[in-house]
Coordinates of C-alpha atoms and ligand atoms in Angstrom, one line a residue:
Chain E
M1 CA 31.6 -61.3 -76.2
A2 CA 28.5 -59.6 -75.2
L3 CA 27.8 -56.4 -77.2
F4 CA 25.6 -54.9 -74.4
D5 CA 26.9 -54.4 -71.0
E6 CA 24.7 -55.0 -68.0
K7 CA 23.5 -51.4 -67.9
V8 CA 22.5 -51.2 -71.5
S9 CA 20.8 -54.6 -71.3
S10 CA 18.7 -53.6 -68.4
Q11 CA 17.8 -50.2 -70.1
L12 CA 16.8 -52.0 -73.3
K13 CA 14.8 -54.6 -71.3
S14 CA 12.8 -51.9 -69.6
I15 CA 12.1 -50.0 -72.8
L16 CA 11.1 -53.2 -74.7
S17 CA 8.7 -54.1 -72.0
G18 CA 6.5 -51.4 -73.5
M19 CA 6.0 -53.4 -76.7
K20 CA 2.3 -54.2 -77.3
S21 CA 2.1 -57.1 -79.8
D22 CA 4.8 -59.5 -80.9
I23 CA 7.3 -58.6 -83.6
Q24 CA 9.3 -60.9 -85.9
L25 CA 12.6 -59.9 -87.4
A26 CA 13.8 -61.4 -90.6
F27 CA 17.6 -61.1 -90.9
F28 CA 19.3 -61.7 -94.2
T29 CA 23.0 -62.8 -94.3
Q30 CA 24.8 -65.5 -96.3
E31 CA 26.7 -68.7 -95.7
I32 CA 30.2 -67.1 -95.6
E33 CA 29.2 -64.0 -93.7
C34 CA 30.6 -60.6 -94.5
P35 CA 32.1 -59.1 -91.3
M36 CA 29.3 -56.7 -90.9
C37 CA 26.7 -59.4 -91.5
R38 CA 28.2 -61.4 -88.7
E39 CA 28.3 -58.5 -86.3
T40 CA 24.7 -57.6 -87.1
R41 CA 23.5 -61.1 -86.6
L42 CA 25.2 -61.2 -83.2
F43 CA 23.6 -57.9 -82.3
L44 CA 20.2 -59.2 -83.3
E45 CA 20.6 -62.5 -81.4
E46 CA 21.5 -60.5 -78.2
F47 CA 18.8 -57.9 -78.8
C48 CA 16.0 -60.3 -79.4
A49 CA 16.9 -62.3 -76.2
L50 CA 15.9 -59.1 -74.2
S51 CA 12.2 -59.4 -74.9
G52 CA 9.8 -62.4 -75.1
K53 CA 7.9 -60.4 -77.8
L54 CA 10.8 -60.5 -80.3
T55 CA 11.6 -63.5 -82.5
L56 CA 14.4 -63.7 -85.0
S57 CA 14.6 -65.7 -88.2
V58 CA 17.9 -65.8 -90.0
Y59 CA 17.8 -66.3 -93.8
D60 CA 20.5 -66.9 -96.5
F61 CA 20.4 -64.2 -99.1
V62 CA 21.4 -66.6 -101.8
K63 CA 19.7 -69.9 -100.7
D64 CA 16.5 -68.2 -99.6
K65 CA 16.3 -66.1 -102.7
E66 CA 12.5 -66.2 -102.9
K67 CA 12.1 -65.0 -99.3
A68 CA 14.5 -62.1 -100.1
E69 CA 12.5 -61.2 -103.2
T70 CA 9.2 -61.3 -101.3
H71 CA 10.6 -58.7 -98.9
R72 CA 12.4 -56.8 -101.7
V73 CA 15.8 -57.3 -100.0
D74 CA 18.5 -56.4 -102.5
K75 CA 21.6 -56.3 -100.3
I76 CA 22.9 -57.6 -97.0
P77 CA 23.1 -57.3 -94.0
A78 CA 19.3 -56.5 -94.0
I79 CA 16.8 -56.5 -91.1
V80 CA 13.1 -56.7 -92.1
V81 CA 10.5 -55.8 -89.5
L82 CA 7.4 -58.1 -89.6
D83 CA 4.3 -57.9 -87.5
S84 CA 3.1 -60.7 -85.2
K85 CA 1.6 -62.6 -88.2
G86 CA 4.7 -62.3 -90.3
N87 CA 3.4 -59.5 -92.5
D88 CA 5.9 -57.0 -93.9
T89 CA 5.6 -53.6 -92.2
G90 CA 7.6 -51.9 -94.9
I91 CA 10.4 -51.1 -92.3
K92 CA 14.0 -52.2 -93.1
F93 CA 17.4 -51.6 -91.7
Y94 CA 20.4 -52.1 -94.0
G95 CA 23.5 -52.4 -91.8
L96 CA 23.8 -52.5 -88.0
P97 CA 21.7 -49.9 -86.2
G98 CA 24.2 -49.1 -83.5
G99 CA 25.5 -45.8 -82.1
Y100 CA 22.7 -43.2 -82.2
E101 CA 20.7 -45.3 -84.6
I102 CA 19.8 -47.8 -81.8
N103 CA 17.1 -45.2 -81.1
S104 CA 15.4 -45.5 -84.4
F105 CA 15.6 -49.3 -84.2
I106 CA 13.9 -49.3 -80.8
K107 CA 11.4 -46.7 -81.9
S108 CA 10.4 -48.6 -85.0
L109 CA 10.0 -51.9 -83.1
L110 CA 7.8 -50.1 -80.4
E111 CA 5.7 -48.4 -83.1
A112 CA 5.3 -51.6 -85.2
S113 CA 4.1 -53.3 -82.0
G114 CA 1.4 -50.8 -81.6
Q115 CA 3.1 -48.6 -79.0
K116 CA 2.8 -45.2 -80.8
E117 CA 1.3 -41.8 -80.5
E118 CA -1.3 -40.7 -83.0
L119 CA -0.2 -38.5 -85.9
P120 CA -2.2 -35.2 -86.3
A121 CA -5.4 -36.0 -88.2
L122 CA -4.7 -33.6 -91.1
L123 CA -1.2 -35.1 -91.6
M124 CA -2.6 -38.6 -91.4
S125 CA -5.2 -38.0 -94.1
R126 CA -2.4 -36.8 -96.4
V127 CA -0.3 -39.9 -95.7
M128 CA -3.2 -42.2 -96.4
A129 CA -3.9 -40.4 -99.7
I130 CA -0.5 -41.5 -101.1
K131 CA -1.4 -44.1 -103.7
K132 CA 1.7 -44.7 -105.7
D133 CA 4.6 -47.0 -104.7
I134 CA 7.0 -45.0 -102.6
H135 CA 10.5 -46.2 -101.7
I136 CA 12.3 -44.1 -99.1
Q137 CA 16.0 -44.6 -98.4
V138 CA 17.5 -42.7 -95.4
F139 CA 21.3 -42.6 -95.5
V140 CA 22.9 -42.4 -92.0
T141 CA 26.2 -42.8 -90.1
L142 CA 26.2 -44.2 -86.6
S143 CA 27.9 -41.1 -85.1
C144 CA 25.2 -38.7 -86.3
P145 CA 22.9 -37.4 -83.6
F146 CA 20.4 -36.0 -86.1
C147 CA 20.0 -39.1 -88.2
P148 CA 17.6 -41.2 -86.0
A149 CA 14.9 -38.5 -86.4
A150 CA 15.0 -38.8 -90.2
V151 CA 14.8 -42.6 -90.0
M152 CA 11.9 -42.6 -87.5
A153 CA 9.9 -40.3 -89.7
A154 CA 10.4 -42.4 -92.8
H155 CA 9.6 -45.7 -90.9
R156 CA 6.5 -44.2 -89.3
L157 CA 5.1 -43.4 -92.8
A158 CA 5.9 -46.9 -94.0
L159 CA 4.1 -48.3 -91.0
E160 CA 1.0 -46.2 -91.7
N161 CA 0.7 -46.7 -95.5
P162 CA 1.3 -50.0 -97.2
N163 CA 2.3 -48.2 -100.4
I164 CA 5.3 -46.8 -98.6
R165 CA 8.5 -48.8 -97.7
A166 CA 11.4 -47.2 -95.9
D167 CA 15.0 -48.3 -95.4
M168 CA 17.7 -47.1 -93.1
V169 CA 21.0 -47.4 -95.0
E170 CA 24.2 -47.3 -93.0
S171 CA 26.4 -45.4 -95.4
T172 CA 29.8 -46.9 -94.4
T173 CA 28.5 -50.4 -94.8
F174 CA 27.1 -49.7 -98.3
V175 CA 29.7 -47.3 -99.7
P176 CA 29.0 -47.8 -103.4
L177 CA 25.3 -47.1 -102.9
A178 CA 26.1 -43.9 -100.9
V179 CA 28.5 -42.8 -103.7
R180 CA 25.9 -43.6 -106.3
Y181 CA 23.4 -41.2 -104.6
G182 CA 26.2 -38.6 -104.0
V183 CA 25.8 -38.8 -100.2
Q184 CA 28.2 -36.3 -98.6
S185 CA 26.3 -35.4 -95.5
V186 CA 23.8 -37.3 -93.4
P187 CA 21.0 -37.7 -92.8
M188 CA 20.1 -37.8 -96.5
T189 CA 16.7 -39.1 -97.6
V190 CA 16.1 -40.3 -101.2
I191 CA 12.5 -40.8 -102.3
N192 CA 11.9 -42.9 -105.4
E193 CA 15.3 -42.0 -106.9
T194 CA 14.1 -38.5 -107.7
Q195 CA 13.6 -36.5 -104.5
K196 CA 16.3 -35.8 -102.1
L197 CA 16.0 -34.3 -98.6
I198 CA 19.2 -33.1 -96.8
G199 CA 19.2 -33.0 -93.0
A200 CA 16.6 -34.1 -90.5
Q201 CA 13.4 -32.5 -91.7
P202 CA 10.1 -32.5 -89.9
I203 CA 7.7 -35.4 -90.9
E204 CA 5.5 -32.8 -92.7
R205 CA 8.4 -31.9 -95.1
L206 CA 8.9 -35.6 -95.8
V207 CA 5.2 -36.0 -96.7
E208 CA 5.5 -33.0 -98.9
A209 CA 8.5 -34.5 -100.7
I210 CA 6.6 -37.8 -101.2
E211 CA 3.6 -35.9 -102.7
N212 CA 6.0 -34.3 -105.2
A213 CA 7.8 -37.5 -106.1
Chain I
M1 CA 30.2 -50.8 -80.9
D2 CA 28.6 -48.1 -78.8
F3 CA 24.9 -47.7 -78.2
N4 CA 23.8 -44.1 -77.5
I5 CA 20.3 -44.9 -76.1
N6 CA 18.1 -41.9 -75.5
M7 CA 16.4 -43.3 -72.4
T8 CA 14.1 -40.4 -71.7
A9 CA 12.5 -40.6 -75.2
F10 CA 11.3 -44.1 -74.3
S11 CA 10.7 -43.7 -70.6
T12 CA 7.1 -44.1 -69.4
E13 CA 8.0 -43.2 -65.9
H14 CA 7.3 -39.5 -65.9
R15 CA 4.7 -37.3 -64.4
T16 CA 4.6 -34.5 -67.0
V17 CA 1.2 -33.5 -68.3
P18 CA 0.3 -32.1 -71.7
L19 CA 0.4 -28.3 -72.0
Q20 CA -3.1 -26.8 -72.0
S21 CA -4.4 -23.8 -74.0
S22 CA -7.1 -23.2 -71.4
V23 CA -4.7 -22.7 -68.5
L24 CA -3.0 -19.4 -67.7
Y25 CA 0.4 -20.5 -66.6
D26 CA 2.6 -18.6 -64.1
V27 CA 5.7 -19.3 -66.1
I28 CA 6.2 -20.8 -69.6
I29 CA 9.8 -21.8 -70.4
I30 CA 10.8 -21.9 -74.1
G31 CA 13.6 -24.3 -75.0
G32 CA 14.9 -27.7 -74.0
G33 CA 18.6 -27.3 -73.4
P34 CA 20.4 -27.0 -70.0
A35 CA 19.1 -23.4 -69.4
A36 CA 15.5 -24.3 -69.9
L37 CA 15.6 -27.7 -68.1
T38 CA 17.3 -26.1 -65.0
A39 CA 14.8 -23.3 -65.1
A40 CA 12.0 -26.0 -65.1
V41 CA 13.3 -27.7 -62.0
Y42 CA 13.6 -24.4 -60.1
C43 CA 10.1 -23.2 -61.1
M44 CA 8.5 -26.6 -60.1
R45 CA 10.3 -26.6 -56.8
K46 CA 9.0 -23.0 -56.1
G47 CA 5.5 -24.4 -56.8
V48 CA 4.5 -22.0 -59.5
K49 CA 2.3 -23.3 -62.4
T50 CA 4.8 -24.0 -65.1
G51 CA 4.9 -25.1 -68.7
L52 CA 7.8 -26.0 -71.1
I53 CA 7.8 -25.8 -74.9
A54 CA 10.8 -27.3 -76.7
K55 CA 11.7 -28.2 -80.2
D56 CA 13.8 -31.0 -78.8
I57 CA 15.1 -32.0 -75.4
G58 CA 18.8 -31.6 -74.9
G59 CA 19.7 -28.8 -77.3
Q60 CA 23.4 -28.6 -78.1
V61 CA 24.3 -31.1 -75.3
G62 CA 22.6 -33.8 -77.3
E63 CA 25.0 -33.1 -80.2
T64 CA 28.1 -33.3 -78.1
S65 CA 30.1 -36.5 -77.9
G66 CA 32.1 -36.1 -74.7
I67 CA 31.8 -33.5 -71.9
E68 CA 34.7 -33.0 -69.5
N69 CA 33.8 -29.8 -67.7
Y70 CA 30.4 -30.2 -66.2
L71 CA 31.0 -30.5 -62.5
G72 CA 30.4 -33.9 -60.9
Y73 CA 31.3 -35.8 -64.1
K74 CA 34.9 -36.1 -65.1
Y75 CA 33.6 -37.5 -68.4
I76 CA 30.1 -37.9 -69.6
E77 CA 28.6 -38.4 -73.0
G78 CA 26.3 -35.7 -74.2
H79 CA 23.3 -37.9 -74.6
E80 CA 23.8 -39.4 -71.2
L81 CA 23.8 -35.9 -69.6
V82 CA 20.6 -35.1 -71.5
N83 CA 19.0 -38.3 -70.1
K84 CA 19.9 -37.2 -66.6
F85 CA 18.6 -33.7 -67.1
A86 CA 15.3 -34.9 -68.6
E87 CA 14.8 -37.5 -65.9
H88 CA 15.2 -34.8 -63.3
V89 CA 12.6 -32.6 -65.0
K90 CA 10.1 -35.3 -65.8
Q91 CA 9.6 -36.2 -62.2
F92 CA 7.5 -33.1 -61.9
E93 CA 3.9 -32.5 -63.0
I94 CA 5.0 -29.9 -65.5
G95 CA 3.0 -28.9 -68.5
F96 CA 5.0 -30.3 -71.4
K97 CA 5.1 -29.7 -75.2
E98 CA 7.9 -31.3 -77.1
G99 CA 8.8 -31.5 -80.8
I100 CA 7.5 -28.2 -82.0
G101 CA 8.9 -24.6 -82.0
V102 CA 7.5 -21.3 -80.9
S103 CA 7.2 -18.8 -83.7
R104 CA 5.8 -15.7 -82.1
I105 CA 5.1 -14.1 -78.7
I106 CA 2.6 -11.4 -78.1
D107 CA 3.4 -9.2 -75.0
G108 CA 1.0 -7.9 -72.5
K109 CA 0.1 -8.4 -68.9
E110 CA -0.9 -11.9 -70.0
K111 CA 1.6 -13.1 -72.7
S112 CA 0.5 -15.3 -75.7
I113 CA 2.9 -17.8 -77.1
I114 CA 2.1 -19.0 -80.6
L115 CA 3.6 -22.2 -82.0
E116 CA 4.6 -23.0 -85.6
S117 CA 1.3 -25.0 -85.8
G118 CA -0.7 -22.0 -84.8
E119 CA -1.6 -23.4 -81.3
Q120 CA -1.6 -20.8 -78.6
Y121 CA -0.7 -20.8 -74.9
R122 CA -0.8 -18.2 -72.2
A123 CA 1.5 -17.2 -69.3
K124 CA 2.1 -14.4 -66.8
A125 CA 5.9 -14.7 -67.3
I126 CA 8.1 -16.2 -70.0
I127 CA 11.7 -17.5 -69.9
L128 CA 13.4 -17.6 -73.3
A129 CA 16.1 -20.3 -73.4
T130 CA 16.2 -21.1 -77.1
G131 CA 20.0 -21.4 -77.3
S132 CA 21.9 -21.1 -80.5
K133 CA 22.5 -22.8 -83.8
W134 CA 25.4 -23.2 -86.3
K135 CA 26.3 -20.0 -88.1
K136 CA 26.6 -20.1 -91.9
L137 CA 29.5 -18.5 -93.7
N138 CA 27.1 -16.5 -96.0
V139 CA 29.4 -16.7 -99.1
P140 CA 28.4 -17.6 -102.6
G141 CA 28.1 -21.3 -103.3
E142 CA 27.3 -22.3 -99.7
D143 CA 23.6 -22.8 -99.9
K144 CA 23.7 -24.5 -103.3
L145 CA 26.3 -27.0 -102.1
I146 CA 25.0 -27.9 -98.6
G147 CA 25.1 -31.7 -98.4
K148 CA 27.3 -31.8 -101.6
G149 CA 30.6 -31.1 -99.9
V150 CA 29.5 -28.2 -97.6
A151 CA 29.0 -29.7 -94.1
Y152 CA 28.5 -28.5 -90.6
C153 CA 28.8 -31.7 -88.5
A154 CA 32.2 -33.4 -88.6
I155 CA 31.3 -36.4 -86.5
C156 CA 28.3 -37.1 -88.8
D157 CA 30.0 -36.7 -92.1
A158 CA 33.7 -37.4 -91.7
P159 CA 33.4 -40.9 -93.3
F160 CA 32.4 -39.4 -96.6
F161 CA 35.8 -37.6 -96.8
A162 CA 38.1 -40.5 -96.3
E163 CA 41.1 -40.1 -98.7
K164 CA 39.8 -36.7 -99.7
R165 CA 41.0 -33.1 -99.2
V166 CA 39.0 -30.9 -96.9
V167 CA 39.0 -27.4 -95.5
V168 CA 37.8 -26.5 -92.0
V169 CA 36.7 -22.9 -91.5
G170 CA 37.2 -21.7 -87.9
G171 CA 39.9 -22.0 -85.3
G172 CA 37.9 -22.2 -82.2
N173 CA 37.1 -25.3 -80.2
S174 CA 34.6 -26.7 -82.7
G175 CA 36.8 -26.0 -85.7
V176 CA 39.8 -27.7 -84.1
E177 CA 37.7 -30.6 -82.9
A178 CA 36.4 -31.0 -86.5
A179 CA 39.9 -30.8 -87.9
I180 CA 41.0 -33.6 -85.5
D181 CA 38.1 -35.9 -86.5
L182 CA 38.7 -35.2 -90.2
A183 CA 42.5 -35.6 -90.0
K184 CA 42.0 -39.2 -89.0
V185 CA 40.5 -40.1 -92.3
A186 CA 41.2 -37.3 -94.9
T187 CA 44.4 -37.0 -96.9
S188 CA 44.7 -33.3 -96.1
V189 CA 43.0 -30.9 -93.8
T190 CA 43.4 -27.1 -94.2
V191 CA 42.2 -25.0 -91.3
V192 CA 41.2 -21.5 -92.4
Q193 CA 41.4 -19.1 -89.4
F194 CA 40.2 -15.5 -89.6
L195 CA 42.5 -14.5 -86.7
D196 CA 46.3 -14.7 -86.3
A197 CA 46.0 -17.6 -83.8
L198 CA 43.8 -20.6 -83.0
T199 CA 41.5 -19.9 -80.1
A200 CA 40.8 -23.5 -79.1
D201 CA 41.7 -25.0 -75.7
K202 CA 45.3 -26.0 -75.3
I203 CA 44.3 -29.7 -74.8
L204 CA 42.8 -29.7 -78.3
L205 CA 45.7 -27.8 -79.9
D206 CA 48.1 -30.4 -78.5
K207 CA 46.0 -33.1 -80.1
L208 CA 45.9 -31.3 -83.4
K209 CA 49.7 -31.1 -83.5
E210 CA 49.9 -34.9 -83.6
F211 CA 48.7 -34.9 -87.2
S212 CA 51.1 -34.3 -90.0
N213 CA 48.3 -33.9 -92.6
V214 CA 46.9 -30.7 -91.1
K215 CA 47.9 -27.2 -92.2
V216 CA 46.6 -23.9 -90.7
L217 CA 46.2 -20.7 -92.7
Y218 CA 46.0 -17.7 -90.3
E219 CA 44.4 -14.4 -91.1
H220 CA 42.6 -15.9 -94.1
A221 CA 38.9 -15.9 -95.0
V222 CA 36.8 -18.0 -97.3
E223 CA 35.4 -15.8 -100.1
R224 CA 33.4 -18.3 -102.1
I225 CA 32.8 -22.0 -102.5
L226 CA 33.4 -23.4 -105.9
G227 CA 31.7 -26.2 -107.8
E228 CA 28.5 -27.0 -109.6
D229 CA 27.0 -30.3 -108.4
R230 CA 29.6 -30.8 -105.7
V231 CA 32.4 -28.8 -104.0
S232 CA 35.5 -28.6 -106.2
G233 CA 37.4 -26.0 -104.3
V234 CA 37.3 -22.8 -102.2
A235 CA 38.6 -19.3 -102.9
I236 CA 40.3 -17.8 -99.9
V237 CA 41.7 -14.4 -99.3
D238 CA 44.8 -13.4 -97.4
R239 CA 43.4 -10.7 -95.1
K240 CA 46.8 -8.9 -94.9
T241 CA 47.7 -8.8 -98.6
Q242 CA 44.1 -9.2 -100.1
K243 CA 45.6 -11.8 -102.4
V244 CA 43.1 -14.5 -103.4
Q245 CA 44.0 -18.1 -104.0
E246 CA 42.0 -21.1 -105.0
L247 CA 42.4 -24.4 -103.1
K248 CA 41.2 -27.6 -104.8
V249 CA 39.3 -29.5 -102.1
D250 CA 36.4 -32.0 -101.9
G251 CA 34.7 -30.7 -98.8
I252 CA 34.4 -27.7 -96.5
F253 CA 33.3 -27.9 -92.9
I254 CA 32.0 -24.7 -91.5
Q255 CA 32.7 -24.3 -87.8
I256 CA 32.6 -20.5 -87.3
G257 CA 30.5 -20.5 -84.1
L258 CA 26.9 -20.1 -83.4
I259 CA 24.1 -17.6 -83.7
P260 CA 21.4 -17.1 -81.1
N261 CA 17.9 -18.4 -81.8
S262 CA 16.4 -15.0 -81.1
E263 CA 14.1 -14.5 -84.1
M264 CA 10.9 -14.8 -82.0
A265 CA 12.2 -12.1 -79.6
K266 CA 12.8 -9.5 -82.3
G267 CA 10.7 -6.4 -81.7
L268 CA 9.7 -7.9 -78.3
V269 CA 12.8 -7.3 -76.3
E270 CA 16.2 -5.5 -76.8
I271 CA 18.7 -7.5 -78.8
N272 CA 22.4 -6.6 -79.3
E273 CA 24.3 -6.5 -82.6
R274 CA 25.2 -10.1 -82.3
G275 CA 21.5 -11.1 -82.1
E276 CA 21.7 -11.9 -78.4
I277 CA 18.9 -11.0 -76.0
I278 CA 20.2 -8.4 -73.6
V279 CA 19.7 -9.4 -70.0
D280 CA 20.7 -7.8 -66.7
C281 CA 22.3 -9.7 -63.8
A282 CA 18.9 -11.1 -62.8
C283 CA 18.1 -12.4 -66.3
R284 CA 15.6 -9.7 -66.9
T285 CA 15.1 -8.5 -70.5
S286 CA 13.8 -5.1 -71.5
A287 CA 10.2 -6.3 -71.4
E288 CA 8.5 -6.8 -68.0
G289 CA 7.8 -10.4 -67.2
I290 CA 10.1 -11.7 -70.0
F291 CA 13.3 -13.4 -68.8
A292 CA 16.0 -15.1 -70.8
A293 CA 18.9 -17.5 -70.1
G294 CA 21.7 -19.3 -71.7
D295 CA 23.3 -19.1 -75.1
V296 CA 20.5 -16.9 -76.5
T297 CA 21.5 -14.1 -74.2
S298 CA 24.2 -11.5 -74.0
V299 CA 25.9 -13.3 -71.1
P300 CA 29.5 -14.0 -72.1
Y301 CA 30.9 -17.6 -72.5
K302 CA 28.6 -20.2 -73.8
Q303 CA 29.0 -23.3 -71.7
I304 CA 26.6 -25.9 -70.2
I305 CA 27.3 -25.1 -66.6
I306 CA 26.8 -21.4 -67.3
A307 CA 23.6 -22.0 -69.2
A308 CA 22.3 -24.2 -66.3
G309 CA 23.3 -21.5 -63.8
E310 CA 21.6 -18.8 -65.8
G311 CA 18.5 -21.0 -66.1
A312 CA 18.3 -21.2 -62.3
K313 CA 18.6 -17.5 -62.0
A314 CA 16.0 -16.7 -64.6
A315 CA 13.6 -19.1 -62.9
L316 CA 14.1 -17.5 -59.5
S317 CA 13.7 -14.1 -61.0
A318 CA 10.5 -15.1 -62.9
C319 CA 9.0 -16.7 -59.8
D320 CA 9.7 -13.5 -57.8
Y321 CA 8.0 -11.5 -60.5
V322 CA 4.9 -13.7 -60.6
M323 CA 4.6 -13.7 -56.8
R324 CA 4.8 -9.9 -56.6
Q325 CA 2.1 -9.5 -59.1
Ligands
FAD1 C1 29.6 -29.6 -80.6 C2 29.5 -28.8 -79.3 C3 30.3 -29.2 -78.2 C4 30.1 -28.5 -77.0 N1 30.9 -28.9 -75.9 C5 30.8 -28.3 -74.7 C6 31.5 -28.8 -73.6 O1 32.2 -29.8 -73.7 N2 31.3 -28.2 -72.4 C7 30.4 -27.2 -72.2 O2 30.2 -26.7 -71.1 N3 29.7 -26.7 -73.3 C8 29.9 -27.2 -74.5 N4 29.2 -26.7 -75.6 C9 28.3 -25.5 -75.4 C10 27.0 -25.9 -74.7 O3 26.4 -27.0 -75.3 C11 26.0 -24.7 -74.8 O4 26.6 -23.6 -74.2 C12 24.7 -25.0 -74.0 O5 24.1 -26.2 -74.5 C13 23.7 -23.9 -74.1 O6 22.5 -24.2 -73.4 P1 21.2 -23.5 -73.7 O7 20.1 -24.2 -72.9 O8 21.3 -22.0 -73.6 O9 20.8 -23.7 -75.3 P2 20.8 -25.0 -76.2 O10 21.6 -26.1 -75.7 O11 21.2 -24.5 -77.6 O12 19.3 -25.4 -76.3 C14 18.3 -24.6 -76.9 C15 17.0 -25.3 -76.9 O13 16.0 -24.5 -77.3 C16 15.1 -25.2 -78.3 N5 14.6 -24.2 -79.2 C17 15.3 -23.4 -80.1 N6 14.4 -22.6 -80.8 C18 13.2 -22.9 -80.3 C19 11.8 -22.4 -80.6 N7 11.6 -21.5 -81.5 N8 10.8 -23.0 -79.9 C20 11.0 -23.9 -79.0 N9 12.2 -24.4 -78.7 C21 13.3 -23.9 -79.3 C22 16.1 -26.2 -78.9 O14 15.4 -27.2 -79.5 C23 16.9 -26.6 -77.7 O15 16.2 -27.6 -77.0 C24 29.2 -27.4 -76.8 C25 28.5 -27.0 -77.9 C26 28.5 -27.7 -79.1 C27 27.7 -27.3 -80.3

């Protein structure tokens, strides 16, 4: 059954027509799919059919172990956003970006394709000055209106600076992970295991937290 | 699976123009909720030079799941209504600045509006429509435990309290809605209500009664929130007997209403003891050329249709003022 009704499909088509360059999505699942893996794959198949600029490759987390390691995928379902040449953009989605999170998914694809507004020069120079490896995990739920903003900010930084990678983590799909980080309210952003930001903070606050990590 | 697409955020079909520091605007509207957006439509149709500055577009409406009392829609999702509002506004060549807040206003014949970034804009008249935000309890333990069991958004955070015990503070519409969302997943929900009755709409109270795991404590107040790294309980006081008891719970959702976003108006216009900007029946504040509308004002009953109506009134009032200058 189609996930998107006609109205949503046509809305998505018109938004995605704003994409500049092509984007490849690498999806990681496994042979006997977990229910959420299957649902996410179906979502991606339908989604990618809405734009000629999107291509989808499906990988097996176990059999394509090397590919998974290259993109540092450590759990499934995982969506990795690659540019037109197949280079990793540092942007990942763990779990299905539905509900409010569809907005961060669309935004990340548009931005990765080159459709983005410039960041203020001062902020940009701080972002580019980040030299150490940074891993950002943004925990969300799909019914959270404030979460996409936190995800978009993290993904934007990943896109700008190759030392930064950023994951959306859908908390109810990865419960043990959410428990491990003590997530009790979303959005919660974890930076390199040490820094935690609670709530949707402006991108400047996120940069500050990275500088302190 | 639902998809709550925020169409206007991605739409390229708009005629808005960037707000400019060099321009003296007739009216600058501050806010992006129903009050501000309605005011924008009215000002643009009157033909005055208009600008709008908003931290976000949608305000509280964007945080609301379903709306069933905005005329013309028997049921509409919050984000959908925001899309419709924004689409309506963005057909105009209005000066637009989104994603940043105003921190200060300097009054005068020509008013200066200073943003958090330091940028400055000028207008002959201002409409303040900055709405309201969640009120904190202001009890010991609250700040320390935010995100560690202290929560303010039940639809966002309910999944983390599956099979857990929670307290909801507040017996109004938002408290009862939160209790309903939580009762579906939590083992027990205790509603702590200050008054001797719940004040939510009957339709919500009927729904609440369907759950057997919900208990209501009337005329009680939360005194402190217990726990070091995470919430372990709450101390509540019986307001009649002054007796204090401790409840062992894993989470506390605070839904005690909203406070007006009126910080920037302090010292500028008269504000009442609740922090609301005092307006007359034409949305005029105590300062000439400064108007206010919606949840940030002393107008009773905070609703979308009321905020929208007040926004229209403030706009007509401001346009009148500008034209008479
Ligand atoms: C969960 C929930 C459910 C609700 N359900 C309903 C319902 O079913 N029906 C109904 O009629 N009403 C409902 N309401 C109430 C209704 O949403 C509000 O009354 C209405 O949104 C008020 O509109 P407003 O424009 O005055 O302010 P708001 O909607 O609060 O908007 C304020 C705007 O000002 C901006 N702002 C704030 N500070 C600044 C600043 N310093 N600089 C620039 N911009 C700033 C904000 O970003 C926001 O855009 C609900 C409210 C909530 C929270």
